[in-house]
Coordinates of C-alpha atoms in Angstrom, one line a residue:
Chain A
M266 CA 27.2 34.5 53.1
V267 CA 27.5 30.8 53.3
E268 CA 27.2 30.6 57.4
T269 CA 28.5 27.3 58.3
K270 CA 30.6 25.3 60.4
F271 CA 31.0 22.9 57.6
K272 CA 34.7 21.9 56.9
V273 CA 34.5 22.1 53.1
D274 CA 38.5 23.6 52.8
K275 CA 39.1 20.3 54.5
I276 CA 37.1 18.1 52.8
R277 CA 38.0 19.4 49.4
K278 CA 41.7 18.3 50.1
D279 CA 40.2 14.5 50.0
F280 CA 39.4 15.6 46.0
P281 CA 42.4 15.9 43.9
I282 CA 40.6 15.9 40.7
L283 CA 39.6 19.6 42.4
N284 CA 43.0 21.4 42.3
R285 CA 43.3 20.7 38.6
E286 CA 43.1 23.6 36.1
V287 CA 40.6 23.2 32.9
N288 CA 41.6 25.9 29.7
G289 CA 43.8 27.7 32.2
K290 CA 41.9 28.1 34.4
P291 CA 40.7 26.4 38.4
L292 CA 38.4 24.0 37.6
V293 CA 34.8 24.6 39.4
Y294 CA 33.1 21.4 39.2
L295 CA 29.4 21.8 39.0
D296 CA 27.9 19.2 36.9
N297 CA 27.7 16.7 40.1
A298 CA 24.4 15.5 39.3
A299 CA 25.7 13.7 35.6
T300 CA 28.6 12.4 38.2
S301 CA 30.5 13.5 41.3
Q302 CA 34.1 13.8 41.9
T303 CA 35.7 10.8 43.7
P304 CA 37.9 11.2 47.2
Q305 CA 41.3 10.1 47.8
Q306 CA 39.9 7.8 50.1
V307 CA 37.9 5.8 47.8
I308 CA 40.9 5.7 44.8
D309 CA 43.2 4.1 47.4
V310 CA 40.6 1.4 47.8
I311 CA 40.1 0.9 43.8
V312 CA 44.2 1.0 43.5
D313 CA 44.3 -1.2 46.4
Y314 CA 42.3 -3.6 45.1
Y315 CA 44.4 -3.8 41.7
Q316 CA 47.6 -4.1 43.3
N317 CA 46.8 -6.7 46.0
Y318 CA 43.8 -8.9 45.6
N319 CA 42.4 -8.7 41.6
A320 CA 40.7 -11.7 41.7
N321 CA 37.5 -13.5 40.5
I322 CA 35.0 -14.1 43.2
H323 CA 32.7 -16.6 45.1
R324 CA 34.1 -19.8 43.4
G325 CA 38.1 -19.3 43.6
V326 CA 39.2 -22.0 46.0
H327 CA 42.5 -19.6 46.4
S328 CA 43.0 -16.9 48.8
L329 CA 42.9 -14.0 46.8
S330 CA 39.6 -15.2 45.6
Q331 CA 38.4 -15.4 49.3
E332 CA 39.9 -12.0 50.0
A333 CA 38.2 -10.2 47.0
T334 CA 34.7 -12.2 47.6
D335 CA 35.1 -11.1 51.3
A336 CA 35.7 -7.7 50.1
Y337 CA 32.7 -7.2 47.8
E338 CA 30.4 -8.9 50.2
A339 CA 31.3 -6.9 52.8
A340 CA 30.3 -4.0 50.5
R341 CA 26.7 -5.4 50.0
I342 CA 26.4 -5.2 54.0
K343 CA 27.6 -1.7 54.0
I344 CA 25.0 -0.8 51.5
Q345 CA 22.5 -2.8 53.2
K346 CA 23.2 -1.1 56.3
H347 CA 23.4 2.1 54.6
Y348 CA 19.4 2.0 53.2
N349 CA 18.6 0.0 55.8
I350 CA 17.6 -2.9 54.2
A351 CA 16.3 -5.8 56.2
N352 CA 18.3 -8.7 54.5
T353 CA 21.6 -8.7 52.6
Y354 CA 20.1 -10.5 49.8
E355 CA 17.4 -8.0 48.8
V356 CA 20.7 -6.0 47.8
I357 CA 21.1 -6.7 43.7
L358 CA 24.3 -5.5 42.9
T359 CA 24.1 -3.9 39.2
S360 CA 25.8 -1.8 36.6
G361 CA 23.8 1.1 37.6
T362 CA 20.6 2.9 37.8
T363 CA 19.7 2.3 34.1
H364 CA 20.5 -1.8 34.6
S365 CA 18.7 -2.0 37.7
I366 CA 15.4 -0.5 36.2
N367 CA 15.8 -2.7 33.0
L368 CA 15.9 -5.8 35.1
V369 CA 12.4 -4.9 36.9
A370 CA 11.0 -3.3 33.7
N371 CA 11.7 -6.6 31.8
G372 CA 10.9 -9.1 34.6
F373 CA 7.5 -7.1 34.9
T374 CA 6.7 -8.6 31.5
S375 CA 4.8 -11.9 33.6
F376 CA 2.7 -9.8 35.6
V377 CA 1.2 -7.3 33.2
K378 CA -1.1 -7.8 30.8
E379 CA -3.2 -5.8 28.0
G380 CA -5.4 -2.9 29.7
D381 CA -3.1 -2.8 33.0
E382 CA -1.8 0.8 33.5
I383 CA 1.6 2.0 34.4
L384 CA 1.6 5.6 36.3
V385 CA 5.1 7.8 35.4
S386 CA 6.1 10.9 36.8
A387 CA 6.3 13.8 34.4
M388 CA 9.8 14.5 35.6
E389 CA 11.5 11.5 34.9
H390 CA 14.7 11.0 33.0
H391 CA 14.5 8.6 29.6
S392 CA 16.1 5.6 31.9
N393 CA 12.9 5.3 33.8
I394 CA 10.6 6.1 31.0
V395 CA 11.9 4.1 28.1
P396 CA 12.2 0.4 29.6
W397 CA 8.5 0.7 31.0
Q398 CA 7.4 1.9 27.3
M399 CA 9.2 -1.2 26.1
L400 CA 7.1 -3.2 28.2
C401 CA 4.0 -1.7 27.2
E402 CA 4.8 -2.7 23.6
R403 CA 5.2 -5.7 24.7
T404 CA 2.3 -6.3 26.9
G405 CA -0.3 -3.8 25.8
A406 CA -0.1 -2.2 28.9
I407 CA -0.9 1.3 29.2
L408 CA 1.6 4.4 30.2
K409 CA -0.3 7.1 32.0
V410 CA 1.7 10.3 32.8
I411 CA 1.3 12.0 36.2
P412 CA 1.1 15.7 35.3
M413 CA 3.4 18.3 37.2
N414 CA 2.9 22.1 37.7
Q415 CA 5.0 25.3 36.5
N416 CA 7.2 25.1 39.7
G417 CA 8.2 21.6 38.8
E418 CA 6.2 19.7 41.4
L419 CA 4.5 16.6 40.9
V420 CA 0.3 17.1 40.7
M421 CA -0.5 14.5 43.6
E422 CA -4.7 15.4 42.8
A423 CA -4.1 14.2 39.4
F424 CA -2.1 11.3 40.5
H425 CA -4.7 10.0 43.4
E426 CA -7.2 10.4 40.0
L427 CA -5.2 8.7 37.8
L428 CA -4.6 5.7 40.3
S429 CA -7.1 2.5 39.9
D430 CA -7.3 -1.2 40.8
K431 CA -5.7 -1.1 36.7
T432 CA -2.5 -0.1 38.1
K433 CA 0.2 -2.7 38.6
M434 CA 3.0 -0.6 38.8
V435 CA 4.2 3.5 39.3
F436 CA 7.5 4.8 39.0
C437 CA 8.9 8.0 40.1
N438 CA 12.5 9.6 40.8
H439 CA 13.0 10.5 44.3
V440 CA 15.0 14.0 43.1
S441 CA 14.7 14.7 39.9
N442 CA 17.5 15.0 38.0
A443 CA 17.0 18.1 35.4
L444 CA 15.0 20.2 38.0
G445 CA 16.0 19.2 41.8
T446 CA 12.7 18.6 42.8
I447 CA 12.7 16.0 45.8
N448 CA 9.1 13.9 44.8
P449 CA 6.7 13.1 47.6
I450 CA 7.5 9.5 47.4
E451 CA 6.2 8.7 50.8
E452 CA 2.5 9.2 49.6
I453 CA 3.1 8.0 46.1
I454 CA 4.6 4.5 47.6
E455 CA 1.1 4.5 50.5
A456 CA -1.4 5.2 47.8
S457 CA -0.1 2.7 45.4
H458 CA 0.5 0.0 47.5
K459 CA -3.4 0.7 48.7
V460 CA -4.5 0.2 44.7
G461 CA -2.4 -2.8 45.0
A462 CA 0.6 -1.1 42.8
A463 CA 4.3 -1.7 43.0
V464 CA 6.3 1.1 43.4
L465 CA 10.0 1.3 42.0
V466 CA 11.9 4.7 42.7
D467 CA 14.6 6.1 41.0
G468 CA 17.1 7.1 43.4
A469 CA 19.9 7.9 41.7
Q470 CA 20.0 11.6 42.1
A471 CA 18.5 11.5 45.8
A472 CA 21.6 9.6 46.9
P473 CA 24.1 12.4 47.4
H474 CA 21.9 14.0 49.0
I475 CA 19.5 11.5 51.3
K476 CA 20.3 8.9 53.2
A477 CA 16.7 6.7 52.5
D478 CA 15.7 4.4 54.5
M479 CA 14.0 0.7 52.6
Q480 CA 12.0 -0.4 55.3
D481 CA 11.2 3.2 56.6
L482 CA 10.0 3.8 53.1
D483 CA 8.1 0.3 52.1
V484 CA 9.3 0.9 48.6
D485 CA 9.1 -2.4 46.5
F486 CA 12.4 -0.8 44.0
Y487 CA 14.9 1.4 44.9
T488 CA 18.0 2.1 42.3
V489 CA 20.9 3.9 42.8
S490 CA 24.1 4.5 40.8
A491 CA 27.3 4.4 42.6
H492 CA 29.0 7.4 40.6
K493 CA 26.6 10.2 42.1
I494 CA 27.5 9.1 45.3
C495 CA 31.4 9.5 45.2
G496 CA 31.4 6.0 43.9
P497 CA 33.1 4.4 40.6
T498 CA 31.0 4.6 37.5
G499 CA 29.4 1.1 36.3
V500 CA 28.0 0.0 39.6
G501 CA 24.8 0.4 41.2
M502 CA 21.9 -1.3 43.3
L503 CA 18.7 -2.8 42.8
Y504 CA 16.9 -2.8 46.0
G505 CA 14.0 -5.2 46.1
K506 CA 11.5 -6.4 48.0
E507 CA 12.3 -10.1 48.8
E508 CA 8.6 -10.9 48.2
W509 CA 9.3 -9.2 44.3
L510 CA 12.8 -10.5 43.9
N511 CA 11.7 -14.0 44.2
K512 CA 8.9 -13.7 41.6
L513 CA 10.5 -11.8 39.2
P514 CA 12.3 -14.3 36.7
P515 CA 16.2 -13.8 36.0
Y516 CA 17.0 -11.1 33.8
Q517 CA 20.3 -12.5 32.2
G518 CA 21.6 -16.1 32.3
G519 CA 25.1 -17.0 33.0
G520 CA 27.6 -17.4 35.5
E521 CA 26.7 -17.0 39.5
M522 CA 22.9 -17.1 38.5
I523 CA 22.9 -20.6 38.0
A524 CA 22.3 -23.5 40.7
E525 CA 22.4 -26.0 38.3
V526 CA 22.8 -26.4 34.5
T527 CA 21.8 -29.4 32.0
F528 CA 21.3 -29.2 28.9
E529 CA 17.7 -30.2 29.6
K530 CA 17.0 -27.4 32.3
T531 CA 18.6 -25.1 34.3
T532 CA 17.4 -24.0 38.2
Y533 CA 18.5 -20.6 39.4
A534 CA 20.4 -19.6 42.4
D535 CA 18.7 -18.1 45.1
L536 CA 18.9 -14.4 45.7
P537 CA 21.1 -11.8 45.4
H538 CA 22.5 -14.4 42.9
K539 CA 19.8 -15.1 40.7
F540 CA 20.1 -11.4 39.5
E541 CA 23.9 -10.8 38.9
A542 CA 24.6 -13.2 36.3
G543 CA 28.7 -12.8 35.1
T544 CA 31.0 -11.5 36.2
P545 CA 30.4 -8.4 38.5
N546 CA 32.0 -5.1 38.6
I547 CA 34.2 -6.3 41.5
C548 CA 36.5 -3.6 42.1
G549 CA 33.4 -1.0 41.8
G550 CA 31.4 -3.2 44.1
I551 CA 34.0 -2.8 46.8
A552 CA 34.9 1.0 46.1
F553 CA 30.7 1.6 46.3
G554 CA 31.3 0.3 49.9
A555 CA 34.1 2.7 50.2
A556 CA 32.1 5.5 48.8
L557 CA 29.5 5.4 51.4
D558 CA 32.1 5.1 54.2
Y559 CA 33.3 7.9 53.3
M560 CA 29.7 9.9 52.7
N561 CA 28.6 8.5 56.2
S562 CA 31.9 10.1 57.7
I563 CA 30.8 13.1 57.0
G564 CA 27.3 13.0 57.6
F565 CA 24.2 13.1 55.8
G566 CA 22.9 15.7 57.8
A567 CA 25.7 18.2 57.9
I568 CA 25.8 17.2 53.9
A569 CA 22.2 18.4 53.4
Q570 CA 22.2 22.0 55.7
Y571 CA 25.2 22.6 53.5
E572 CA 23.9 22.2 50.2
E573 CA 20.8 23.9 51.3
E574 CA 22.8 27.0 52.3
L575 CA 24.8 26.6 49.3
L576 CA 21.7 26.4 46.9
K577 CA 20.1 29.6 48.8
Y578 CA 23.0 31.7 48.3
A579 CA 23.4 30.4 44.4
T580 CA 19.6 30.9 43.9
E581 CA 19.8 34.6 45.1
Q582 CA 23.1 35.3 43.3
L583 CA 21.8 33.7 40.0
L584 CA 18.2 35.3 40.1
A585 CA 20.4 38.7 40.4
I586 CA 21.2 38.2 36.7
D587 CA 19.1 40.4 34.0
G588 CA 17.0 37.9 32.5
L589 CA 17.5 34.5 34.1
K590 CA 15.2 32.3 34.7
I591 CA 15.0 29.1 36.9
Y592 CA 13.3 25.9 36.0
G593 CA 12.6 24.0 39.3
T594 CA 11.5 25.9 42.1
A595 CA 9.9 23.2 44.3
K596 CA 9.3 23.9 47.9
N597 CA 11.3 20.8 48.5
K598 CA 14.4 20.6 46.3
T599 CA 18.0 19.6 46.2
S600 CA 21.0 21.7 45.2
V601 CA 20.5 21.6 41.5
I602 CA 19.7 25.1 39.4
S603 CA 18.5 24.5 35.8
F604 CA 18.2 27.6 34.2
N605 CA 18.3 29.9 31.2
V606 CA 19.0 33.6 30.3
E607 CA 16.7 35.6 28.5
R608 CA 16.5 33.9 24.7
I609 CA 20.3 32.8 24.8
H610 CA 20.7 28.7 23.9
P611 CA 21.8 27.1 26.4
Y612 CA 24.8 25.4 24.8
D613 CA 26.1 28.8 24.3
I614 CA 26.3 29.7 27.6
G615 CA 27.7 26.1 28.6
S616 CA 30.4 26.7 25.9
I617 CA 31.6 30.1 27.5
L618 CA 31.3 28.6 30.9
D619 CA 33.8 25.9 29.7
K620 CA 36.0 28.7 28.5
L621 CA 36.4 29.7 32.0
G622 CA 36.4 26.5 33.6
I623 CA 33.2 25.9 35.0
A624 CA 31.9 23.0 34.2
V625 CA 28.2 22.5 34.1
R626 CA 25.8 20.5 32.1
T627 CA 23.6 21.9 29.5
G628 CA 20.8 20.6 27.0
H629 CA 18.0 18.3 28.0
H630 CA 19.7 16.5 30.7
C631 CA 18.0 13.1 29.2
A632 CA 14.7 13.9 30.1
Q633 CA 13.1 15.8 27.1
P634 CA 9.5 15.5 28.2
I635 CA 10.5 18.2 30.8
M636 CA 11.9 20.8 28.0
D637 CA 8.8 19.8 26.2
F638 CA 6.6 20.8 28.8
Y639 CA 8.4 24.0 29.6
Q640 CA 8.8 24.7 25.6
I641 CA 12.6 24.9 25.6
P642 CA 15.4 23.6 23.9
G643 CA 17.2 22.9 27.2
T644 CA 18.9 24.5 30.3
V645 CA 22.2 25.2 31.9
R646 CA 22.0 22.8 35.2
A647 CA 24.5 24.0 37.5
S648 CA 24.4 21.3 40.5
F649 CA 26.3 21.7 43.7
S650 CA 28.2 19.1 46.2
F651 CA 29.6 19.4 49.3
Y652 CA 32.7 20.1 48.0
N653 CA 31.7 23.1 46.2
T654 CA 32.0 26.7 48.0
K655 CA 30.5 30.0 47.8
E656 CA 33.2 31.5 45.9
E657 CA 32.6 28.6 43.3
V658 CA 29.0 30.3 43.1
D659 CA 30.7 33.7 42.7
V660 CA 33.0 32.3 39.5
L661 CA 29.7 30.3 38.2
V662 CA 27.8 33.9 38.9
E663 CA 30.2 36.2 37.2
G664 CA 30.7 33.6 34.3
V665 CA 27.1 34.0 33.5
K666 CA 27.4 37.6 33.6
R667 CA 30.4 37.3 31.1
A668 CA 28.4 35.4 28.9
R669 CA 25.3 37.0 28.8
N670 CA 27.1 40.2 27.8
M671 CA 28.8 37.9 25.1
L672 CA 26.1 36.7 23.8
L673 CA 23.4 39.1 23.5
Chain B
M280 CA 38.0 34.8 -4.6
T281 CA 39.0 31.0 -4.4
I282 CA 37.8 28.8 -1.6
E283 CA 41.5 28.4 -0.8
K284 CA 41.5 32.6 -0.7
I285 CA 38.8 32.5 1.6
Q286 CA 40.1 30.1 3.8
E287 CA 43.7 31.8 3.8
E288 CA 41.7 35.2 4.9
I289 CA 39.8 32.8 7.6
V290 CA 43.1 31.6 9.5
D291 CA 44.7 35.1 9.5
E292 CA 41.9 36.7 11.3
F293 CA 41.9 33.8 13.9
S294 CA 45.3 34.2 14.2
M295 CA 45.3 37.9 15.1
F296 CA 43.3 36.8 18.4
D297 CA 45.4 35.7 21.6
D298 CA 42.9 33.2 23.4
W299 CA 40.0 31.4 23.1
M300 CA 37.5 33.7 24.6
Q301 CA 38.5 36.3 21.8
R302 CA 38.0 33.6 19.1
Y303 CA 34.5 32.9 21.0
E304 CA 33.6 36.7 20.7
Y305 CA 34.3 36.8 17.0
M306 CA 32.5 33.8 15.9
I307 CA 29.8 35.4 17.6
E308 CA 30.0 38.8 15.7
L309 CA 30.0 36.1 12.8
G310 CA 27.3 34.6 13.7
K311 CA 25.3 37.5 14.0
S312 CA 26.0 38.3 10.3
L313 CA 25.4 35.2 8.9
P314 CA 23.0 35.1 5.5
L315 CA 19.9 33.9 6.7
I316 CA 17.9 31.3 5.6
D317 CA 14.7 32.1 4.3
E318 CA 11.9 31.2 6.9
Q319 CA 10.1 28.9 4.5
Y320 CA 13.1 26.8 4.2
K321 CA 13.7 26.2 8.3
T322 CA 12.4 22.9 8.0
D323 CA 13.0 19.2 9.2
D324 CA 14.4 18.3 6.1
N325 CA 17.0 21.0 6.3
I326 CA 18.3 20.4 9.5
I327 CA 21.7 19.1 10.0
K328 CA 21.6 15.9 11.9
G329 CA 25.0 15.7 14.1
C330 CA 24.2 19.5 15.8
Q331 CA 22.9 19.1 19.7
S332 CA 21.8 22.9 18.6
K333 CA 19.7 23.2 15.6
V334 CA 21.1 24.5 12.1
W335 CA 18.9 24.5 8.9
V336 CA 20.9 25.2 5.5
H337 CA 19.4 26.1 2.5
A338 CA 21.6 26.1 -0.9
E339 CA 20.2 27.2 -4.4
L340 CA 22.2 27.9 -7.7
D341 CA 22.8 31.7 -8.8
N342 CA 23.6 31.1 -12.3
D343 CA 26.5 28.8 -11.5
K344 CA 27.5 29.1 -8.4
L345 CA 26.1 27.9 -5.0
V346 CA 24.7 30.5 -2.7
F347 CA 24.2 28.9 1.3
T348 CA 22.5 30.2 4.0
A349 CA 21.8 29.3 7.3
D350 CA 20.3 29.7 10.6
S351 CA 21.0 28.2 14.1
D352 CA 19.2 28.3 17.6
A353 CA 22.5 28.5 19.1
I354 CA 24.7 32.0 18.3
I355 CA 27.8 30.1 18.7
T356 CA 27.2 27.3 16.0
K357 CA 25.3 30.2 14.0
G358 CA 29.2 31.7 14.2
I359 CA 30.7 28.0 12.9
I360 CA 28.4 28.0 10.1
A361 CA 29.1 31.5 9.1
I362 CA 32.6 30.8 8.8
L363 CA 31.8 27.7 6.7
I364 CA 29.6 29.6 4.6
R365 CA 31.8 32.2 3.8
A366 CA 34.2 30.0 2.7
F367 CA 32.0 27.8 0.4
S368 CA 29.1 30.1 -0.8
N369 CA 28.9 31.7 -4.4
Q370 CA 31.4 28.7 -5.4
K371 CA 31.1 26.7 -8.5
P372 CA 29.9 23.4 -7.1
Q373 CA 32.5 21.3 -8.4
A374 CA 35.0 23.5 -6.8
I375 CA 33.1 22.9 -3.1
I376 CA 33.5 18.8 -3.8
D377 CA 37.1 19.6 -5.0
A378 CA 37.8 21.9 -1.9
N379 CA 40.3 21.0 1.1
T380 CA 39.0 21.6 4.5
G381 CA 42.4 21.9 6.1
F382 CA 41.8 25.3 7.3
I383 CA 39.1 24.1 10.0
D384 CA 42.4 22.4 11.6
E385 CA 44.4 25.4 11.2
I386 CA 42.2 27.7 13.4
G387 CA 42.0 24.9 15.6
L388 CA 38.2 25.3 15.8
K389 CA 37.7 21.3 16.2
E390 CA 40.1 21.3 19.4
H391 CA 38.1 23.7 20.9
L392 CA 34.7 23.1 20.6
S393 CA 33.6 20.1 22.8
P394 CA 33.3 16.7 21.2
T395 CA 29.1 16.9 20.4
R396 CA 29.7 20.6 18.7
A397 CA 32.8 19.5 16.7
N398 CA 31.0 16.3 15.2
G399 CA 28.3 19.0 14.7
L400 CA 30.9 20.9 12.6
V401 CA 31.9 17.5 10.7
S402 CA 28.3 17.3 9.9
M403 CA 28.2 20.7 8.6
V404 CA 31.0 20.3 6.4
K405 CA 30.2 16.9 5.1
Q406 CA 25.9 18.5 4.4
L407 CA 27.8 21.3 2.1
K408 CA 29.5 19.0 0.5
L409 CA 26.8 16.7 -0.3
Y410 CA 24.6 19.8 -1.5
A411 CA 27.5 20.6 -3.9
I412 CA 27.5 16.9 -5.4
A413 CA 23.5 17.1 -5.9
Y414 CA 23.8 20.3 -7.7
Q415 CA 26.7 19.4 -9.8
T416 CA 25.1 16.3 -10.6
Q417 CA 22.0 18.4 -11.7
L418 CA 24.6 20.3 -13.8
N419 CA 26.1 17.8 -15.9

């Protein structure tokens, strides 16, 4: 039994989508690691923006533009405070984690030369692998992989051995999307800095579970996507230390990122606008701020405690099913359960669960190297949020049992 | 039996089931009875592109008729290819080329599959027809 004072019934009322049916059954939404649902409080902010002050920002002289600019910049401050970032201008608003990583990887071309080394953890998703592979192709740098063990934990001894004065950059996710593992980023950041390497932490999967403190972590870059944390899609954050952001060249040209343009030469705007070319996702940025307000009104401590109880309960119930194996059994993990049942293909289980109204993710979760590591085609991934319930776990368990009986 | 007649049979069979769970169960049964591809033909060349799960299809002429065998690592996908093979196997290549595939819509297969699987289904039909075109060219 989940014993908690967490008022999940009250919280669920904030999410209108949770009342709908799928395939004639009440929706059980367990694909939160892919995208979280949006509470009414955030939806209202989006509607209010388009109904009342939709305008382009920063350069408009009219009142609507000023209102939109104020709201957008207020959201930046909310993000700054949420992540305890020293300066507002170290918050770059991007389209999301993939954009943020590409921005840094592209900029690092100037700082990496042939023979330099870049370390990547074995449990990255493609967005935190491919941009760095492209960087290596451009520069002749070498990509080295920090291995993981069967539990889905990084082998830290191997990491320390891989580090050297050739290491220019280390990148790692805070939480693995496919396994739920919380990585020891504090140790990674500290050790990397000792050899002079910069560190980028992909915080996309950590965002809904962990309130990361940028100054405390002393990380060089950190990325977040708003849609993982009750916000809209198409907007996210790149945190960068001021010294790095000043050194990195602009990623895209045009719009707000210029100071002065002539056909002879262009000078660039100051931070953060240097990296914010074109019209941004204004409404998205404002709603991102509202999503953080919403999450903070519930409290990350309470969320973490409740999700831990849910994870424990779900793990116990699922492991009671014959032949079910969980991939990713790290001691320190978030509420993600990646599993397979005997020799059944994950797509088959996912298809049956869908007919029962249960939304889970199946496949390689854009993290094929992890699946190669376990030598499996993919997994079924149930990822829980603070608005999920023990009863929904029960529906999932019954659904997996039914699928197993049908498919074996 | 003609392709049209077999397709009518399949449509009739699926219309007997009240809901999609029963249809899935039937598809799974069909998957288990699929004429399996010889292991030597389970090569990358024989994998149908567009399917998230793996599907291998092999075709060979038996006199003037084309015989399909297949396999998949996912049983529901196996059921889907089993339905298609039942409709198109042991037929002359030209008949396969000319065949209408409207029965897929009639049994509601596409709309009840996830978009990725529906794309896979389209790829499977296309591949069977491509085999037929290739063998028809040989026969000509």
